[in-house]
Coordinates of C-alpha atoms and ligand atoms in Angstrom, one line a residue:
X586 CA 0.1 -0.2 0.1
X587 CA 1.2 3.5 -1.0
X588 CA -0.4 5.3 2.2
X589 CA 2.0 3.4 4.5
X590 CA 4.7 4.9 3.5
X591 CA 3.8 8.4 4.7
X592 CA 3.6 8.2 8.7
X593 CA 0.5 10.1 8.4
X594 CA -2.1 9.6 11.2
X595 CA -6.5 9.7 10.7
X596 CA -6.2 13.1 12.6
X597 CA -4.3 14.2 9.9
X598 CA -7.1 13.4 6.8
X599 CA -9.5 16.9 7.0
X600 CA -5.7 19.3 6.9
X601 CA -4.3 17.0 3.7
X602 CA -7.4 17.4 2.5
X603 CA -7.9 21.0 2.8
X604 CA -4.2 21.9 2.2
X605 CA -4.5 20.1 -1.5
X606 CA -7.5 22.2 -2.1
X607 CA -5.5 25.4 -0.7
X608 CA -2.4 24.7 -3.5
X609 CA -0.3 23.1 -0.8
X610 CA 2.8 21.2 -2.5
X611 CA 3.2 17.6 -1.4
X612 CA 6.1 18.3 0.7
X613 CA 4.8 21.5 2.1
X614 CA 1.7 19.3 3.2
X615 CA 4.3 17.4 5.1
X616 CA 5.5 19.8 7.1
X617 CA 2.2 21.0 8.1
X618 CA 1.4 17.3 9.5
X619 CA 4.4 17.5 10.9
X620 CA 6.3 14.3 9.5
X621 CA 9.5 14.7 10.5
X622 CA 10.6 11.6 8.6
X623 CA 13.4 12.4 6.2
X624 CA 13.0 10.1 3.8
X625 CA 9.4 11.4 3.0
X626 CA 10.4 14.2 1.9
X627 CA 13.6 12.8 0.0
X628 CA 11.2 10.5 -1.8
X629 CA 9.8 12.1 -5.5
X630 CA 7.1 14.8 -4.5
X631 CA 5.1 13.1 -7.5
X632 CA 4.6 9.8 -5.4
X633 CA 4.2 11.9 -2.2
X634 CA 1.3 13.6 -3.8
X635 CA 0.3 10.2 -5.1
X636 CA 0.5 9.2 -1.5
X637 CA -1.8 12.2 -0.4
X638 CA -4.9 11.5 -2.7
X639 CA -4.6 7.8 -1.8
X640 CA -5.1 8.8 1.6
X641 CA -7.9 10.6 1.7
X642 CA -9.4 8.7 -1.1
X643 CA -8.9 6.1 1.5
X644 CA -11.0 8.9 3.9
X645 CA -13.8 8.6 1.5
X646 CA -13.9 5.0 1.7
X647 CA -14.0 4.5 5.0
X648 CA -16.0 7.5 5.8
X649 CA -19.3 5.4 6.3
X650 CA -17.1 3.9 9.3
X651 CA -14.8 7.0 10.7
X652 CA -17.6 9.1 11.7
X653 CA -15.0 10.7 14.0
X654 CA -13.5 12.4 10.5
X655 CA -16.5 15.0 9.3
X656 CA -15.9 16.5 6.1
X657 CA -15.2 20.2 5.8
X658 CA -18.4 22.2 5.2
X659 CA -17.1 23.6 2.0
X660 CA -15.7 20.9 0.9
X661 CA -17.7 19.0 -2.6
X662 CA -18.9 15.5 -2.5
X663 CA -16.2 14.1 -3.8
X664 CA -12.6 15.9 -3.3
X665 CA -10.9 13.8 -6.3
X666 CA -13.8 16.3 -8.9
X667 CA -12.5 19.2 -6.9
X668 CA -8.9 18.7 -7.1
X669 CA -8.8 17.3 -10.7
X670 CA -10.1 20.6 -12.8
X671 CA -6.4 22.6 -11.3
X672 CA -4.3 19.4 -12.3
X673 CA -6.0 19.4 -15.7
X674 CA -5.9 22.9 -16.4
X675 CA -1.9 22.8 -15.6
X676 CA -0.9 20.1 -18.0
X677 CA -3.4 21.5 -20.9
X678 CA -1.2 25.1 -20.3
X679 CA 1.8 22.9 -20.5
X680 CA 0.6 20.8 -23.4
X681 CA 0.2 24.7 -25.4
X682 CA 4.0 24.4 -25.1
X683 CA 5.3 21.1 -26.0
X684 CA 3.2 19.6 -28.4
X685 CA 5.4 16.0 -27.7
X686 CA 4.9 15.7 -24.0
X687 CA 3.2 12.8 -23.0
X688 CA -0.5 11.9 -23.2
X689 CA -2.5 14.6 -20.6
X690 CA -3.9 10.9 -18.9
X691 CA -0.5 9.7 -17.6
X692 CA 0.9 13.0 -16.6
X693 CA -2.3 14.0 -14.7
X694 CA -1.1 11.2 -12.1
X695 CA 2.8 12.6 -12.3
X696 CA 2.9 16.1 -12.3
X697 CA 3.3 18.2 -9.7
X698 CA 1.7 21.1 -11.6
X699 CA 0.9 24.5 -9.9
X700 CA 3.6 26.1 -8.0
X701 CA 3.2 25.6 -4.4
X702 CA 1.0 28.6 -2.8
X703 CA 3.3 28.3 0.7
X704 CA 6.9 27.2 -0.2
X705 CA 6.7 29.3 -3.8
X706 CA 8.3 26.7 -5.4
X707 CA 11.3 25.9 -3.5
X708 CA 10.4 22.2 -2.1
X709 CA 9.3 21.5 -5.6
X710 CA 11.6 22.3 -8.6
X711 CA 14.0 24.1 -6.5
X712 CA 14.9 21.3 -4.8
X713 CA 15.9 18.3 -6.4
X714 CA 19.7 16.7 -8.2
X715 CA 19.9 19.5 -11.0
X716 CA 19.8 21.9 -7.8
X717 CA 21.8 20.3 -6.3
X718 CA 24.5 19.8 -9.3
X719 CA 24.3 23.8 -9.6
X720 CA 25.2 24.0 -5.7
X721 CA 27.9 21.6 -6.6
X722 CA 29.5 23.2 -9.9
X723 CA 29.5 26.7 -8.1
X724 CA 31.1 25.7 -5.3
X725 CA 34.0 23.4 -7.2
X726 CA 34.3 27.0 -9.2
X727 CA 35.8 28.7 -6.6
X728 CA 38.6 25.9 -5.8
X729 CA 38.3 25.8 -1.8
X730 CA 40.0 23.4 0.5
X731 CA 37.3 22.2 2.7
X732 CA 36.5 18.6 4.6
X733 CA 32.7 19.3 5.9
X734 CA 30.6 21.9 4.2
X735 CA 27.4 23.7 5.7
X736 CA 24.4 24.3 3.5
X737 CA 22.5 27.8 4.7
X738 CA 19.6 29.0 3.3
X739 CA 17.7 32.3 2.5
X740 CA 14.4 32.2 1.8
X741 CA 12.3 35.8 1.0
X742 CA 10.1 37.1 3.6
X743 CA 7.1 36.8 2.0
X744 CA 7.2 33.2 2.7
X745 CA 6.5 33.7 6.6
X746 CA 3.1 35.3 5.5
X747 CA 2.1 32.9 3.3
X748 CA 2.9 30.2 6.0
X749 CA 1.3 32.0 8.3
X750 CA -1.5 32.2 6.2
X751 CA -1.8 28.7 5.4
X752 CA -1.5 28.0 9.3
X753 CA -4.4 30.2 10.1
X754 CA -6.2 28.6 7.2
X755 CA -6.1 25.1 8.7
X756 CA -6.1 26.1 12.7
X757 CA -9.4 26.5 12.7
X758 CA -10.4 22.8 11.4
X759 CA -7.9 21.7 13.7
X760 CA -8.5 23.6 16.7
X761 CA -12.4 22.0 15.9
X762 CA -11.7 18.5 16.0
X763 CA -10.3 19.2 19.6
X764 CA -6.3 18.8 18.0
X765 CA -3.7 21.1 18.5
X766 CA -1.5 22.3 16.0
X767 CA 1.1 24.7 17.2
X768 CA 2.8 26.9 14.6
X769 CA 6.5 25.6 16.4
X770 CA 5.6 22.2 15.4
X771 CA 5.3 22.5 11.4
X772 CA 8.1 21.7 10.4
X773 CA 10.2 25.1 8.5
X774 CA 10.2 25.3 5.1
X775 CA 14.1 25.8 5.4
X776 CA 14.8 22.5 7.6
X777 CA 12.5 20.4 4.6
X778 CA 14.8 22.1 2.1
X779 CA 17.9 21.2 3.8
X780 CA 16.8 17.3 4.5
X781 CA 16.4 17.0 1.0
X782 CA 19.0 19.0 -0.3
X783 CA 22.2 18.3 1.8
X784 CA 22.4 14.6 0.8
X785 CA 22.0 15.4 -3.0
X786 CA 24.7 18.2 -2.3
X787 CA 27.2 15.7 -0.5
X788 CA 26.8 13.4 -3.5
X789 CA 27.7 15.7 -6.1
X790 CA 30.6 16.8 -4.2
X791 CA 32.2 13.4 -4.4
X792 CA 30.9 12.4 -0.3
X793 CA 31.7 15.3 0.9
X794 CA 29.8 15.7 4.7
X795 CA 27.2 18.3 4.9
X796 CA 26.9 19.0 8.2
X797 CA 25.3 21.8 10.7
X798 CA 28.2 23.6 11.2
X799 CA 31.1 24.0 9.7
X800 CA 33.5 26.8 9.0
X801 CA 32.8 26.5 5.1
X802 CA 29.3 27.9 4.8
X803 CA 27.7 27.2 1.0
X804 CA 24.7 29.8 0.9
X805 CA 21.8 29.3 -1.4
X806 CA 19.3 32.2 -1.5
X807 CA 15.7 32.6 -3.5
X808 CA 13.9 35.7 -4.3
X809 CA 10.4 35.7 -5.1
X810 CA 10.1 39.6 -6.7
X811 CA 5.9 38.5 -7.6
X812 CA 5.0 38.7 -4.0
X813 CA 7.0 40.8 -2.5
X814 CA 4.8 43.0 -2.0
X815 CA 2.8 39.8 0.1
X816 CA 4.5 41.6 3.1
X817 CA 4.0 45.3 2.8
X818 CA 0.4 45.4 4.5
X819 CA 2.2 44.4 8.0
X820 CA 4.0 47.5 7.7
X821 CA 0.7 49.6 8.0
X822 CA -0.4 46.9 10.9
X823 CA 2.7 47.1 12.6
X824 CA 4.5 49.7 12.5
X825 CA 7.5 50.1 15.1
X826 CA 8.5 46.1 13.6
X827 CA 9.9 47.9 10.4
X828 CA 13.2 50.0 10.0
X829 CA 13.1 52.5 7.4
X830 CA 16.6 52.7 4.6
X831 CA 18.3 56.4 4.4
X832 CA 15.9 57.0 1.6
X833 CA 12.5 56.5 3.8
X834 CA 11.7 52.7 2.0
X835 CA 10.3 50.5 4.3
X836 CA 12.6 46.9 5.1
X837 CA 11.1 43.9 5.2
X838 CA 13.5 41.7 6.8
X839 CA 12.8 38.0 7.7
X840 CA 13.4 38.9 11.6
X841 CA 10.8 41.9 11.4
X842 CA 8.2 40.1 9.4
X843 CA 8.6 37.2 12.3
X844 CA 8.1 39.9 14.8
X845 CA 4.8 41.5 13.1
X846 CA 3.5 38.4 12.5
X847 CA 3.6 37.1 16.2
X848 CA 1.9 40.4 17.0
X849 CA -0.5 41.0 14.4
X850 CA -4.5 39.6 15.9
X851 CA -5.6 36.5 13.4
X852 CA -8.6 39.1 12.7
X853 CA -6.3 41.4 11.6
X854 CA -4.6 39.3 10.0
X855 CA -7.4 37.6 8.0
X856 CA -8.7 41.3 7.1
X857 CA -5.7 42.0 5.1
X858 CA -4.8 39.1 3.7
X859 CA -6.0 36.0 1.9
X860 CA -6.5 32.9 3.4
X861 CA -5.6 30.2 2.2
X862 CA -2.7 32.6 -0.1
X863 CA -3.1 33.6 -3.4
X864 CA -2.0 31.8 -6.0
X865 CA 1.5 32.5 -7.9
X866 CA 2.5 32.3 -11.5
X867 CA 5.9 31.9 -10.9
X868 CA 8.6 30.1 -9.2
X869 CA 11.0 31.3 -6.9
X870 CA 14.3 32.5 -8.4
X871 CA 17.6 30.9 -7.3
X872 CA 20.3 33.6 -6.9
X873 CA 23.9 32.9 -7.0
X874 CA 25.4 30.4 -4.7
X875 CA 27.4 32.1 -2.4
X876 CA 30.6 30.5 -1.1
X877 CA 32.5 31.5 2.6
X878 CA 34.9 30.3 4.3
X879 CA 35.5 31.4 7.8
X880 CA 38.7 33.7 8.7
X881 CA 42.0 32.0 9.6
X882 CA 44.2 33.4 12.3
X883 CA 48.1 33.5 11.4
X884 CA 50.2 34.9 14.3
X885 CA 53.9 35.9 14.6
X886 CA 56.5 38.3 15.5
X887 CA 58.0 41.1 13.8
X888 CA 61.6 42.7 12.8
X889 CA 61.4 46.0 11.4
X890 CA 64.8 46.7 10.2
X891 CA 64.3 50.0 8.6
X892 CA 63.9 53.8 9.5
X893 CA 60.8 54.9 6.6
X894 CA 58.6 52.1 6.7
X895 CA 55.2 52.9 8.6
X896 CA 53.5 50.1 10.1
X897 CA 50.4 50.0 8.3
X898 CA 49.8 52.3 5.1
X899 CA 50.0 56.0 5.9
X900 CA 48.2 57.8 4.9
X901 CA 47.7 62.5 4.8
X902 CA 45.0 63.7 3.2
X903 CA 43.5 61.4 1.3
X904 CA 47.4 61.1 -0.1
X905 CA 49.9 58.0 0.3
X906 CA 53.7 58.6 1.8
X907 CA 55.9 55.9 1.9
X908 CA 55.4 53.2 -1.0
X909 CA 55.3 50.0 1.5
X910 CA 54.0 49.1 5.2
X911 CA 54.6 46.5 7.6
X912 CA 51.4 44.5 7.5
X913 CA 51.4 44.7 3.2
X914 CA 54.8 43.4 3.6
X915 CA 53.6 40.5 5.4
X916 CA 49.7 39.9 4.5
X917 CA 51.1 40.4 0.4
X918 CA 52.2 36.7 1.0
X919 CA 50.0 35.1 3.0
X920 CA 47.2 36.3 1.5
X921 CA 48.3 34.4 -1.8
X922 CA 49.4 31.7 -0.2
X923 CA 45.7 31.3 2.0
X924 CA 43.6 32.5 -1.1
X925 CA 42.7 35.0 0.9
X926 CA 40.0 38.0 0.0
X927 CA 41.7 40.4 2.3
X928 CA 43.0 40.7 5.8
X929 CA 43.2 42.4 9.6
X930 CA 46.3 43.4 10.9
X931 CA 46.7 43.7 14.5
X932 CA 49.8 44.0 17.1
X933 CA 50.8 44.4 20.5
X934 CA 51.5 48.2 20.4
X935 CA 53.1 49.7 17.1
X936 CA 56.6 51.5 16.6
X937 CA 57.2 54.8 14.7
X938 CA 57.8 54.7 11.0
X939 CA 61.1 55.8 11.9
X940 CA 61.6 53.2 14.7
X941 CA 63.2 50.2 14.0
X942 CA 62.2 47.0 16.4
X943 CA 64.9 44.6 16.6
X944 CA 65.1 41.4 18.9
X945 CA 62.7 38.5 18.8
X946 CA 60.3 41.0 17.5
X947 CA 56.7 42.3 18.1
X948 CA 53.9 39.7 18.2
X949 CA 51.4 40.2 15.5
X950 CA 48.4 39.1 14.3
X951 CA 46.5 38.6 10.6
X952 CA 42.9 37.5 10.2
X953 CA 42.7 35.8 6.5
X954 CA 39.3 37.1 5.4
X955 CA 37.5 34.1 3.6
X956 CA 40.3 31.9 2.8
X957 CA 40.2 29.1 0.3
X958 CA 42.7 27.1 1.2
X959 CA 43.2 27.0 5.1
X960 CA 45.3 24.0 6.3
X961 CA 48.9 24.5 6.7
X962 CA 51.3 21.9 8.7
X963 CA 53.8 23.1 10.3
X964 CA 56.3 22.2 7.4
X965 CA 54.4 24.4 5.1
X966 CA 54.3 27.4 7.7
X967 CA 57.9 27.6 7.9
X968 CA 58.4 27.7 4.1
X969 CA 55.8 30.5 3.9
X970 CA 57.4 32.0 6.7
X971 CA 60.9 32.1 4.5
X972 CA 58.6 33.4 1.4
X973 CA 57.8 36.4 3.8
X974 CA 61.5 36.8 4.4
X975 CA 63.0 36.9 1.2
X976 CA 60.0 39.0 -0.3
X977 CA 61.6 42.0 1.6
X978 CA 64.7 42.8 3.5
X979 CA 62.7 45.7 5.4
X980 CA 61.4 43.4 8.0
X981 CA 61.5 39.6 8.8
X982 CA 59.0 37.5 11.0
X983 CA 59.3 34.4 12.9
X984 CA 57.3 32.1 14.5
X985 CA 54.9 32.0 12.1
X986 CA 51.9 30.1 13.3
X987 CA 47.7 29.4 12.9
X988 CA 46.2 30.7 16.0
X989 CA 42.7 30.4 17.3
X990 CA 40.3 33.8 17.5
X991 CA 40.4 33.4 21.0
X992 CA 44.4 33.1 21.5
X993 CA 44.7 35.8 19.4
X994 CA 43.3 38.3 22.4
X995 CA 45.8 36.9 24.8
X996 CA 48.0 39.4 22.3
X997 CA 46.0 42.2 23.6
X998 CA 45.5 41.3 27.2
X999 CA 46.9 43.3 29.6
X1000 CA 48.8 44.9 27.3
X1001 CA 49.3 48.3 29.9
X1002 CA 51.4 45.9 32.2
X1003 CA 54.3 44.6 29.7
X1004 CA 57.7 46.0 29.5
X1005 CA 59.4 47.0 26.5
X1006 CA 63.1 46.9 26.3
X1007 CA 64.3 50.0 23.3
X1008 CA 67.7 51.6 23.1
X1009 CA 67.9 55.3 21.9
X1010 CA 70.7 57.5 20.7
X1011 CA 71.0 60.3 22.4
X1012 CA 72.6 63.9 21.5
X1013 CA 73.3 66.0 24.3
X1014 CA 74.2 69.5 23.6
X1015 CA 76.7 70.4 26.6
X1016 CA 80.0 68.2 25.9
X1017 CA 79.6 65.4 28.4
X1018 CA 82.3 62.5 29.9
X1019 CA 82.0 59.0 30.6
X1020 CA 81.3 60.0 34.2
X1021 CA 78.8 61.9 34.0
X1022 CA 76.5 59.5 32.5
X1023 CA 77.4 56.4 34.9
X1024 CA 74.6 57.5 37.4
X1025 CA 71.9 56.8 34.9
X1026 CA 72.2 53.0 35.5
X1027 CA 71.4 53.4 39.1
X1028 CA 68.2 54.9 38.7
X1029 CA 65.3 52.1 38.9
X1030 CA 61.3 52.3 38.8
X1031 CA 61.2 56.2 37.6
X1032 CA 57.8 57.1 37.5
X1033 CA 57.4 59.4 35.0
X1034 CA 54.0 61.8 34.3
X1035 CA 53.5 62.2 30.6
X1036 CA 50.8 64.4 29.8
X1037 CA 49.2 63.5 26.4
X1038 CA 52.5 64.2 23.6
X1039 CA 51.5 67.4 21.2
X1040 CA 52.5 64.6 17.9
X1041 CA 49.2 62.7 19.3
X1042 CA 47.3 65.2 20.5
X1043 CA 45.0 65.1 17.8
X1044 CA 44.1 61.4 17.7
X1045 CA 44.4 61.0 21.9
X1046 CA 42.7 62.6 24.9
X1047 CA 44.5 65.0 26.9
X1048 CA 45.5 63.5 29.9
X1049 CA 48.3 63.3 32.3
X1050 CA 49.7 58.9 32.5
X1051 CA 52.1 58.1 34.7
X1052 CA 54.8 55.1 33.2
X1053 CA 57.3 53.4 34.9
X1054 CA 60.5 53.6 33.3
X1055 CA 62.0 50.1 35.4
X1056 CA 65.5 50.6 34.7
X1057 CA 68.0 52.4 32.2
X1058 CA 71.8 51.9 30.7
X1059 CA 74.2 54.5 29.4
X1060 CA 76.5 53.5 26.6
X1061 CA 79.3 56.7 26.2
X1062 CA 80.0 57.1 22.2
X1063 CA 81.4 60.6 22.2
X1064 CA 81.0 64.3 24.1
X1065 CA 77.9 64.7 22.3
X1066 CA 76.5 61.5 21.9
X1067 CA 75.5 58.3 24.1
X1068 CA 73.4 54.9 24.0
X1069 CA 70.7 55.1 26.1
X1070 CA 69.4 51.8 27.1
X1071 CA 65.7 51.8 28.7
X1072 CA 63.3 48.8 30.3
X1073 CA 59.8 50.6 30.4
X1074 CA 56.1 49.9 31.4
X1075 CA 54.1 49.2 27.7
X1076 CA 52.5 52.6 26.5
X1077 CA 55.6 55.1 27.4
X1078 CA 56.8 58.2 25.1
X1079 CA 60.0 57.4 24.8
X1080 CA 61.0 60.6 22.9
X1081 CA 59.2 62.7 24.7
X1082 CA 60.6 61.3 27.6
X1083 CA 64.6 62.2 25.9
X1084 CA 63.3 65.3 25.2
X1085 CA 61.0 66.3 27.0
X1086 CA 57.6 67.5 25.2
X1087 CA 58.2 71.4 26.4
X1088 CA 57.8 70.6 29.9
X1089 CA 54.9 68.2 29.5
X1090 CA 56.7 64.8 30.5
X1091 CA 58.2 65.2 34.0
X1092 CA 60.8 64.1 34.8
X1093 CA 62.5 64.0 31.5
X1094 CA 66.4 63.3 30.4
X1095 CA 67.1 66.6 30.2
X1096 CA 66.3 67.6 33.6
X1097 CA 67.9 64.8 34.9
X1098 CA 71.4 65.6 32.8
X1099 CA 70.7 69.4 33.1
X1100 CA 71.4 70.3 29.5
X1101 CA 69.1 70.2 26.4
X1102 CA 69.0 66.5 25.0
X1103 CA 67.5 65.1 22.2
X1104 CA 66.9 61.5 20.5
X1105 CA 68.2 60.5 17.3
X1106 CA 67.6 56.9 16.6
X1107 CA 65.2 54.7 18.5
X1108 CA 65.1 51.0 18.0
X1109 CA 62.5 48.7 20.3
X1110 CA 65.1 45.9 21.6
X1111 CA 61.9 43.6 23.0
X1112 CA 58.1 43.5 23.5
X1113 CA 57.5 41.2 26.3
X1114 CA 54.6 39.5 25.7
X1115 CA 54.7 35.2 25.5
X1116 CA 52.5 35.4 22.6
X1117 CA 52.4 34.1 20.3
X1118 CA 54.4 30.4 21.5
X1119 CA 58.0 30.3 20.0
X1120 CA 58.9 27.8 17.2
X1121 CA 62.0 26.2 17.4
X1122 CA 64.1 27.0 14.4
Ligands
ZN1514 ZN1 5.4 24.0 -0.8

């Protein structure tokens, strides 16, 4: 028996009848009957339709014995009689176009002729092997590297309105029978679509698992311009549910429509919208398949050996200064290797354009957006590091590794408490002797108050920030020059400590040496952040 294949119960019969008459497709009827057996959706919809028709004619046959299932009052004596005209109309339309089509008698049973009033064709001709082939082809064309894939579906917002209308249509009938149909129990179009398509797409992708959570997402989107106006009445009834664009156009997002439908009383809905929904003439249009791979994060440390290289592109009044930057030199080989669409660069602090970063380098992390390749083993990362290092002598990276997004936050944690070490080349106005600067080595944990430096006032708030210089050492060079080593709290402005910034940093080196001093060169010797972990060479 055909009917034994569908997990339907006697109580579903009146609803199946109503939905068939309302113009619902076979799979939508299963949804409203809360059928959660995936296989029921996966079988050809023509079979399901036949089974549903057999199921209700079975009602007719057993009607005399089963008085608990009365006919809906508006039903004709024979449901088949009412069902067939619709079917026949559609077949005739098709025959007008295709003369070579098989005889209508045969097709009558096999065709699912009309666009479904609820799913707008999505669970009919938008849902099957040919659609799966199209999706798989779009994915293959982008040449991503992936083990699993998640299928995401975007449906036109008016589908919710039509679903609601259809639900109201059957709700009354169901309630009269003393049965309960909760709207949340109705299987969603999206769910049914996935149950059908996931396996088909997986097969077309050569057995790749289509799962519910994956870094790689394949998005299919449907639109249905013909019925876009379906949502519009909701704005008049539930005004504050909808936002407007800049040019005062209302935006009917799916979320807003769902919210409005929760608020609107049934009688108001029924006053403004047909129940069941009106018959559409066309199916939904599938939009281009969108592939998106979650970001990959790459971390490491960089050295900067050049005194004319900014950390990030340097643009003044829309005009670019300096042809390159640290982030671009690191990003270019990474973008190429990961085949990513873009990047976001972050680092533990930053150095001025004329400051070198030596020693172990400065920790950085790079978010690579939509990478088409995402798996690199240790040897490949090492190779990639060499590629970066060979590409320029202005920078060098080490400890290059793939990290998680969560691990990246370690870099920014407690940044203020970290220490940094510097070497500065100092000029003194008054001639000095070796003995004049030895006292500097004895200064420990000197707190300096730094009023926001003049050179950064345009981007930082005016404040006095106390900073600690943990230790210093001086190395005599000649009567007007010496090297000053400093170990400081992160965030200390070294240049201002040396020249005093017109008294805005106190105490400063001029006061300590009782002569004007200036800074000629500055190198960062170490950034004491223990992240990312060192990778043995
Ligand atoms: Zn449908």
